[in-house]
Amino acid sequence: MDFDAVADELYALRPEEFTAARSSAVAAARTAGDRELAERIGALRKPSLAAWASNLLVRSRPGDVEPLLRLGEGLRHAHRALDRTQLRELNRQQHALIRALSAQVRQLAAEAGHPIGEGVQREVETTLHAVLADPEAAQAWASGRLTKPLSAAVGFPAVAESVVTESAGTQRRPSAATAPSRPDRKADEQRRRRLAQARRDAEAADRELRALKDEAAAAGRAAQEATQQVDRLQRRVGELTEELARAREEHQQARFAERSARERARTADRRVREADRNAATAAAQLERLTSSDGR
């Protein structure tokens, strides 16, 4: 009995199934004589609805995990380099990706029988923002074992401020006391490399997002076609069911008619035999009378 396998199984369940399944796993570990494992399993916490929905996204859409993680790395690199142009572009991609993933979470939760409201969806989006800002949060999210929504303890305050200020046309210049010193060529080259990598990561995330949207659209069309096919087959099943009912009724009537005909045939055959015996008796009597008259 493996702890990771048990944990993965528990956090893949619906919230209302978690507690009973955990108790069962604890009992199984104790029966196997592994008290340490039983204690570790018993310490696993039931996920909140927002945490369950976040785990559901990771487990149901594993292809969406890597693009978000890469975008988070790119944002953190760009934040350290303080490239406002790149930060604005990555910020735009961040909002687009989080909106798409948030919509997927809502759809997956509804399909799993737990529609989520606006409050829970905001907690899911906060978790996704935390994944972008904090590597530890990203690792926890990617494990698919969250017990509560994450918060962006490490955010991008300087990024948000610089982007908003510049977009409003009031770029803030650093004062002479706080202005950074001119970097040397080596540091500048390192910064350019980081920015280039961040751009590549962001572009790759954008491509994957478009591909996922295309895949989702194709899956939607396939689901619609499958639904139409199910409807057609359901109607055909109804038609065949009616035909079968009529055939059974006709078969029952035919069997009744057959039994009636056989009974009439048996009655007629019996009457024929009786008539034949009567005729034979009458013929014998006639022959005796004829013989008596001749004498």
Tab-separated table of C-alpha atoms in Angstrom:
chain	number	residue	atom	x	y	z
A	1	MET	CA	0.000	0.000	0.000
A	2	ASP	CA	1.672	3.209	-1.199
A	3	PHE	CA	1.013	6.621	0.405
A	4	ASP	CA	1.298	8.617	-2.842
A	5	ALA	CA	-1.050	6.256	-4.651
A	6	VAL	CA	-3.599	6.510	-1.836
A	7	ALA	CA	-3.307	10.311	-1.706
A	8	ASP	CA	-3.735	10.614	-5.465
A	9	GLU	CA	-6.796	8.389	-5.302
A	10	LEU	CA	-8.351	10.365	-2.432
A	11	TYR	CA	-7.826	13.793	-4.005
A	12	ALA	CA	-9.315	12.565	-7.276
A	13	LEU	CA	-12.630	11.877	-5.496
A	14	ARG	CA	-15.598	14.207	-5.136
A	15	PRO	CA	-15.536	16.160	-1.830
A	16	GLU	CA	-18.427	14.204	-0.299
A	17	GLU	CA	-16.629	10.905	-0.980
A	18	PHE	CA	-13.320	11.923	0.584
A	19	THR	CA	-13.912	11.268	4.286
A	20	ALA	CA	-15.346	7.761	3.912
A	21	ALA	CA	-12.616	6.755	1.461
A	22	ARG	CA	-9.910	8.118	3.788
A	23	SER	CA	-11.336	6.139	6.733
A	24	SER	CA	-11.372	3.009	4.597
A	25	ALA	CA	-7.741	3.545	3.564
A	26	VAL	CA	-6.698	4.139	7.190
A	27	ALA	CA	-8.430	0.918	8.231
A	28	ALA	CA	-6.726	-0.998	5.421
A	29	ALA	CA	-3.301	0.323	6.460
A	30	ARG	CA	-3.928	-0.670	10.088
A	31	THR	CA	-5.083	-4.121	9.023
A	32	ALA	CA	-1.838	-4.452	7.057
A	33	GLY	CA	0.057	-3.561	10.249
A	34	ASP	CA	1.426	-0.245	8.937
A	35	ARG	CA	0.559	2.243	11.685
A	36	GLU	CA	2.817	4.979	10.306
A	37	LEU	CA	1.080	4.842	6.933
A	38	ALA	CA	-2.321	4.852	8.632
A	39	GLU	CA	-1.367	8.025	10.534
A	40	ARG	CA	-0.095	9.738	7.368
A	41	ILE	CA	-3.294	8.902	5.511
A	42	GLY	CA	-5.423	10.003	8.465
A	43	ALA	CA	-3.639	13.380	8.428
A	44	LEU	CA	-4.778	14.127	4.863
A	45	ARG	CA	-7.285	16.965	4.927
A	46	LYS	CA	-10.531	17.067	2.985
A	47	PRO	CA	-10.258	19.684	0.208
A	48	SER	CA	-12.503	22.727	0.076
A	49	LEU	CA	-14.711	23.088	-2.984
A	50	ALA	CA	-12.293	25.590	-4.572
A	51	ALA	CA	-9.303	23.319	-3.854
A	52	TRP	CA	-11.172	20.306	-5.243
A	53	ALA	CA	-12.033	22.259	-8.415
A	54	SER	CA	-8.374	23.317	-8.796
A	55	ASN	CA	-7.251	19.701	-8.343
A	56	LEU	CA	-9.872	18.620	-10.873
A	57	LEU	CA	-8.353	20.927	-13.496
A	58	VAL	CA	-4.849	19.541	-12.897
A	59	ARG	CA	-6.031	15.934	-13.061
A	60	SER	CA	-8.484	16.322	-15.952
A	61	ARG	CA	-6.402	18.694	-18.094
A	62	PRO	CA	-2.733	17.768	-17.487
A	63	GLY	CA	-1.808	19.531	-20.723
A	64	ASP	CA	-2.830	22.859	-19.139
A	65	VAL	CA	-0.382	22.536	-16.242
A	66	GLU	CA	2.892	23.148	-18.081
A	67	PRO	CA	1.807	26.306	-19.995
A	68	LEU	CA	0.780	28.022	-16.750
A	69	LEU	CA	3.994	26.987	-14.995
A	70	ARG	CA	6.113	28.262	-17.884
A	71	LEU	CA	4.217	31.536	-18.002
A	72	GLY	CA	4.830	31.951	-14.268
A	73	GLU	CA	8.568	31.434	-14.790
A	74	GLY	CA	8.559	33.998	-17.592
A	75	LEU	CA	6.686	36.531	-15.453
A	76	ARG	CA	9.084	36.111	-12.548
A	77	HIS	CA	12.116	36.509	-14.832
A	78	ALA	CA	10.631	39.607	-16.470
A	79	HIS	CA	9.728	41.024	-13.077
A	80	ARG	CA	13.307	40.692	-11.871
A	81	ALA	CA	14.582	42.288	-15.087
A	82	LEU	CA	12.028	45.148	-14.832
A	83	ASP	CA	11.294	45.193	-18.562
A	84	ARG	CA	7.993	47.098	-18.630
A	85	THR	CA	7.228	46.288	-22.287
A	86	GLN	CA	7.667	42.568	-21.705
A	87	LEU	CA	5.769	42.756	-18.434
A	88	ARG	CA	2.753	44.334	-20.126
A	89	GLU	CA	2.722	41.570	-22.779
A	90	LEU	CA	3.108	38.788	-20.224
A	91	ASN	CA	0.454	40.396	-18.054
A	92	ARG	CA	-1.960	40.330	-21.004
A	93	GLN	CA	-1.198	36.645	-21.616
A	94	GLN	CA	-1.583	35.972	-17.905
A	95	HIS	CA	-5.121	37.347	-17.834
A	96	ALA	CA	-6.098	35.514	-21.034
A	97	LEU	CA	-4.773	32.172	-19.765
A	98	ILE	CA	-6.360	32.506	-16.327
A	99	ARG	CA	-9.724	33.403	-17.877
A	100	ALA	CA	-9.536	30.325	-20.121
A	101	LEU	CA	-8.509	28.004	-17.274
A	102	SER	CA	-11.153	29.460	-14.949
A	103	ALA	CA	-13.832	28.752	-17.566
A	104	GLN	CA	-12.545	25.183	-17.915
A	105	VAL	CA	-12.694	24.708	-14.137
A	106	ARG	CA	-16.325	25.858	-14.061
A	107	GLN	CA	-17.223	23.455	-16.892
A	108	LEU	CA	-15.369	20.492	-15.330
A	109	ALA	CA	-16.958	21.096	-11.920
A	110	ALA	CA	-20.437	21.237	-13.456
A	111	GLU	CA	-19.801	18.015	-15.395
A	112	ALA	CA	-18.614	16.358	-12.160
A	113	GLY	CA	-21.870	17.299	-10.431
A	114	HIS	CA	-20.609	20.261	-8.382
A	115	PRO	CA	-21.368	23.567	-10.154
A	116	ILE	CA	-19.354	26.376	-8.569
A	117	GLY	CA	-20.509	29.909	-7.866
A	118	GLU	CA	-18.758	33.221	-8.334
A	119	GLY	CA	-17.112	33.107	-4.900
A	120	VAL	CA	-15.524	29.714	-5.459
A	121	GLN	CA	-14.473	30.693	-8.972
A	122	ARG	CA	-12.709	33.779	-7.583
A	123	GLU	CA	-10.823	31.505	-5.165
A	124	VAL	CA	-9.805	29.313	-8.101
A	125	GLU	CA	-8.558	32.375	-10.013
A	126	THR	CA	-6.666	33.574	-6.934
A	127	THR	CA	-5.020	30.156	-6.784
A	128	LEU	CA	-3.969	30.447	-10.431
A	129	HIS	CA	-2.496	33.905	-9.787
A	130	ALA	CA	-0.555	32.440	-6.852
A	131	VAL	CA	0.776	29.692	-9.136
A	132	LEU	CA	2.162	32.370	-11.466
A	133	ALA	CA	3.742	34.374	-8.650
A	134	ASP	CA	5.165	31.722	-6.339
A	135	PRO	CA	7.196	28.630	-7.377
A	136	GLU	CA	6.166	26.801	-4.192
A	137	ALA	CA	2.512	27.526	-4.897
A	138	ALA	CA	3.048	26.289	-8.462
A	139	GLN	CA	4.511	23.020	-7.161
A	140	ALA	CA	1.641	22.519	-4.711
A	141	TRP	CA	-0.969	23.199	-7.416
A	142	ALA	CA	0.688	20.871	-9.930
A	143	SER	CA	0.560	18.015	-7.384
A	144	GLY	CA	-3.264	17.985	-7.592
A	145	ARG	CA	-3.543	17.647	-3.798
A	146	LEU	CA	-4.618	21.104	-2.643
A	147	THR	CA	-6.781	21.201	0.474
A	148	LYS	CA	-7.568	24.938	0.347
A	149	PRO	CA	-7.196	27.704	-2.239
A	150	LEU	CA	-3.801	29.359	-2.537
A	151	SER	CA	-3.114	33.043	-2.064
A	152	ALA	CA	-0.422	35.033	-3.844
A	153	ALA	CA	1.842	35.574	-0.846
A	154	VAL	CA	4.513	36.494	-3.373
A	155	GLY	CA	2.954	38.760	-5.947
A	156	PHE	CA	3.974	41.257	-8.590
A	157	PRO	CA	3.255	44.623	-6.934
A	158	ALA	CA	6.016	46.421	-8.820
A	159	VAL	CA	4.807	44.880	-12.050
A	160	ALA	CA	1.206	45.924	-11.553
A	161	GLU	CA	2.174	49.436	-10.512
A	162	SER	CA	4.503	50.008	-13.438
A	163	VAL	CA	2.067	48.606	-15.972
A	164	VAL	CA	-0.875	50.656	-14.690
A	165	THR	CA	1.186	53.825	-14.427
A	166	GLU	CA	2.554	53.582	-17.936
A	167	SER	CA	-0.804	52.655	-19.445
A	168	ALA	CA	-2.254	55.806	-17.857
A	169	GLY	CA	0.472	57.929	-19.439
A	170	THR	CA	2.104	58.838	-16.120
A	171	GLN	CA	5.283	56.779	-16.070
A	172	ARG	CA	7.106	57.174	-12.765
A	173	ARG	CA	10.798	57.989	-13.054
A	174	PRO	CA	13.129	56.826	-10.308
A	175	SER	CA	14.612	59.540	-8.183
A	176	ALA	CA	18.333	60.130	-8.103
A	177	ALA	CA	18.466	58.588	-4.639
A	178	THR	CA	16.738	55.369	-5.739
A	179	ALA	CA	17.848	55.107	-9.397
A	180	PRO	CA	19.653	51.825	-10.083
A	181	SER	CA	23.294	51.926	-11.123
A	182	ARG	CA	24.155	51.200	-14.745
A	183	PRO	CA	24.640	47.437	-15.124
A	184	ASP	CA	27.790	46.166	-16.647
A	185	ARG	CA	27.789	44.358	-19.966
A	186	LYS	CA	27.716	40.881	-18.459
A	187	ALA	CA	24.672	41.618	-16.308
A	188	ASP	CA	22.987	43.307	-19.253
A	189	GLU	CA	23.613	40.281	-21.426
A	190	GLN	CA	22.195	37.982	-18.767
A	191	ARG	CA	19.116	40.149	-18.515
A	192	ARG	CA	18.617	40.041	-22.296
A	193	ARG	CA	18.914	36.271	-22.265
A	194	ARG	CA	16.344	36.014	-19.490
A	195	LEU	CA	13.961	38.284	-21.351
A	196	ALA	CA	14.413	36.332	-24.562
A	197	GLN	CA	13.665	33.096	-22.737
A	198	ALA	CA	10.642	34.678	-21.064
A	199	ARG	CA	9.346	35.787	-24.474
A	200	ARG	CA	9.815	32.292	-25.869
A	201	ASP	CA	8.038	30.763	-22.888
A	202	ALA	CA	5.167	33.214	-23.174
A	203	GLU	CA	4.837	32.627	-26.912
A	204	ALA	CA	4.846	28.873	-26.339
A	205	ALA	CA	2.171	29.249	-23.662
A	206	ASP	CA	0.084	31.369	-26.039
A	207	ARG	CA	0.417	28.765	-28.801
A	208	GLU	CA	-0.569	25.986	-26.449
A	209	LEU	CA	-3.538	28.012	-25.248
A	210	ARG	CA	-4.754	28.498	-28.823
A	211	ALA	CA	-4.241	24.806	-29.512
A	212	LEU	CA	-6.209	23.917	-26.382
A	213	LYS	CA	-9.021	26.240	-27.414
A	214	ASP	CA	-9.122	24.600	-30.854
A	215	GLU	CA	-9.125	21.179	-29.214
A	216	ALA	CA	-11.925	22.227	-26.864
A	217	ALA	CA	-13.955	23.557	-29.800
A	218	ALA	CA	-13.438	20.307	-31.724
A	219	ALA	CA	-14.411	18.295	-28.645
A	220	GLY	CA	-17.538	20.433	-28.295
A	221	ARG	CA	-18.514	19.769	-31.888
A	222	ALA	CA	-17.857	16.049	-31.448
A	223	ALA	CA	-19.976	16.031	-28.284
A	224	GLN	CA	-22.822	17.766	-30.125
A	225	GLU	CA	-22.648	15.258	-32.962
A	226	ALA	CA	-22.576	12.390	-30.474
A	227	THR	CA	-25.625	13.841	-28.716
A	228	GLN	CA	-27.489	14.047	-32.016
A	229	GLN	CA	-26.514	10.450	-32.810
A	230	VAL	CA	-27.748	9.341	-29.373
A	231	ASP	CA	-31.056	11.131	-30.010
A	232	ARG	CA	-31.431	9.422	-33.397
A	233	LEU	CA	-30.662	6.007	-31.940
A	234	GLN	CA	-33.029	6.652	-29.038
A	235	ARG	CA	-35.828	7.404	-31.468
A	236	ARG	CA	-34.965	4.256	-33.437
A	237	VAL	CA	-35.006	2.208	-30.216
A	238	GLY	CA	-38.472	3.584	-29.489
A	239	GLU	CA	-39.667	2.647	-32.962
A	240	LEU	CA	-38.212	-0.853	-32.701
A	241	THR	CA	-39.727	-1.265	-29.233
A	242	GLU	CA	-43.161	-0.433	-30.625
A	243	GLU	CA	-42.641	-2.830	-33.551
A	244	LEU	CA	-41.558	-5.566	-31.151
A	245	ALA	CA	-44.649	-5.009	-29.013
A	246	ARG	CA	-46.880	-5.255	-32.086
A	247	ALA	CA	-45.068	-8.388	-33.290
A	248	ARG	CA	-45.459	-10.017	-29.876
A	249	GLU	CA	-49.177	-9.228	-29.856
A	250	GLU	CA	-49.604	-10.616	-33.365
A	251	HIS	CA	-47.594	-13.695	-32.400
A	252	GLN	CA	-49.813	-14.239	-29.363
A	253	GLN	CA	-52.939	-13.879	-31.485
A	254	ALA	CA	-51.523	-16.306	-34.071
A	255	ARG	CA	-50.775	-18.882	-31.384
A	256	PHE	CA	-54.314	-18.515	-30.025
A	257	ALA	CA	-55.717	-18.976	-33.517
A	258	GLU	CA	-53.475	-22.023	-33.999
A	259	ARG	CA	-54.717	-23.608	-30.760
A	260	SER	CA	-58.321	-22.894	-31.721
A	261	ALA	CA	-57.803	-24.402	-35.173
A	262	ARG	CA	-56.146	-27.515	-33.713
A	263	GLU	CA	-59.027	-27.929	-31.251
A	264	ARG	CA	-61.572	-27.630	-34.053
A	265	ALA	CA	-59.583	-30.130	-36.122
A	266	ARG	CA	-59.501	-32.609	-33.232
A	267	THR	CA	-63.262	-32.150	-32.686
A	268	ALA	CA	-63.973	-32.664	-36.380
A	269	ASP	CA	-61.740	-35.762	-36.482
A	270	ARG	CA	-63.544	-37.219	-33.469
A	271	ARG	CA	-66.927	-36.598	-35.080
A	272	VAL	CA	-65.695	-38.194	-38.310
A	273	ARG	CA	-64.609	-41.306	-36.420
A	274	GLU	CA	-67.957	-41.452	-34.619
A	275	ALA	CA	-69.820	-41.026	-37.886
A	276	ASP	CA	-67.693	-43.775	-39.454
A	277	ARG	CA	-68.512	-46.133	-36.577
A	278	ASN	CA	-72.193	-45.276	-36.816
A	279	ALA	CA	-72.148	-45.891	-40.566
A	280	ALA	CA	-70.419	-49.239	-40.083
A	281	THR	CA	-72.976	-50.238	-37.437
A	282	ALA	CA	-75.883	-49.228	-39.689
A	283	ALA	CA	-74.407	-51.127	-42.636
A	284	ALA	CA	-73.990	-54.264	-40.521
A	285	GLN	CA	-77.558	-54.009	-39.238
A	286	LEU	CA	-78.840	-53.512	-42.775
A	287	GLU	CA	-76.949	-56.560	-43.933
A	288	ARG	CA	-78.430	-58.690	-41.153
A	289	LEU	CA	-81.927	-57.523	-41.929
A	290	THR	CA	-81.437	-58.206	-45.620
A	291	SER	CA	-80.218	-61.700	-44.893
A	292	SER	CA	-83.272	-62.407	-42.660
A	293	ASP	CA	-85.687	-61.269	-45.329
A	294	GLY	CA	-84.054	-63.558	-47.908
A	295	ARG	CA	-84.615	-66.592	-45.844
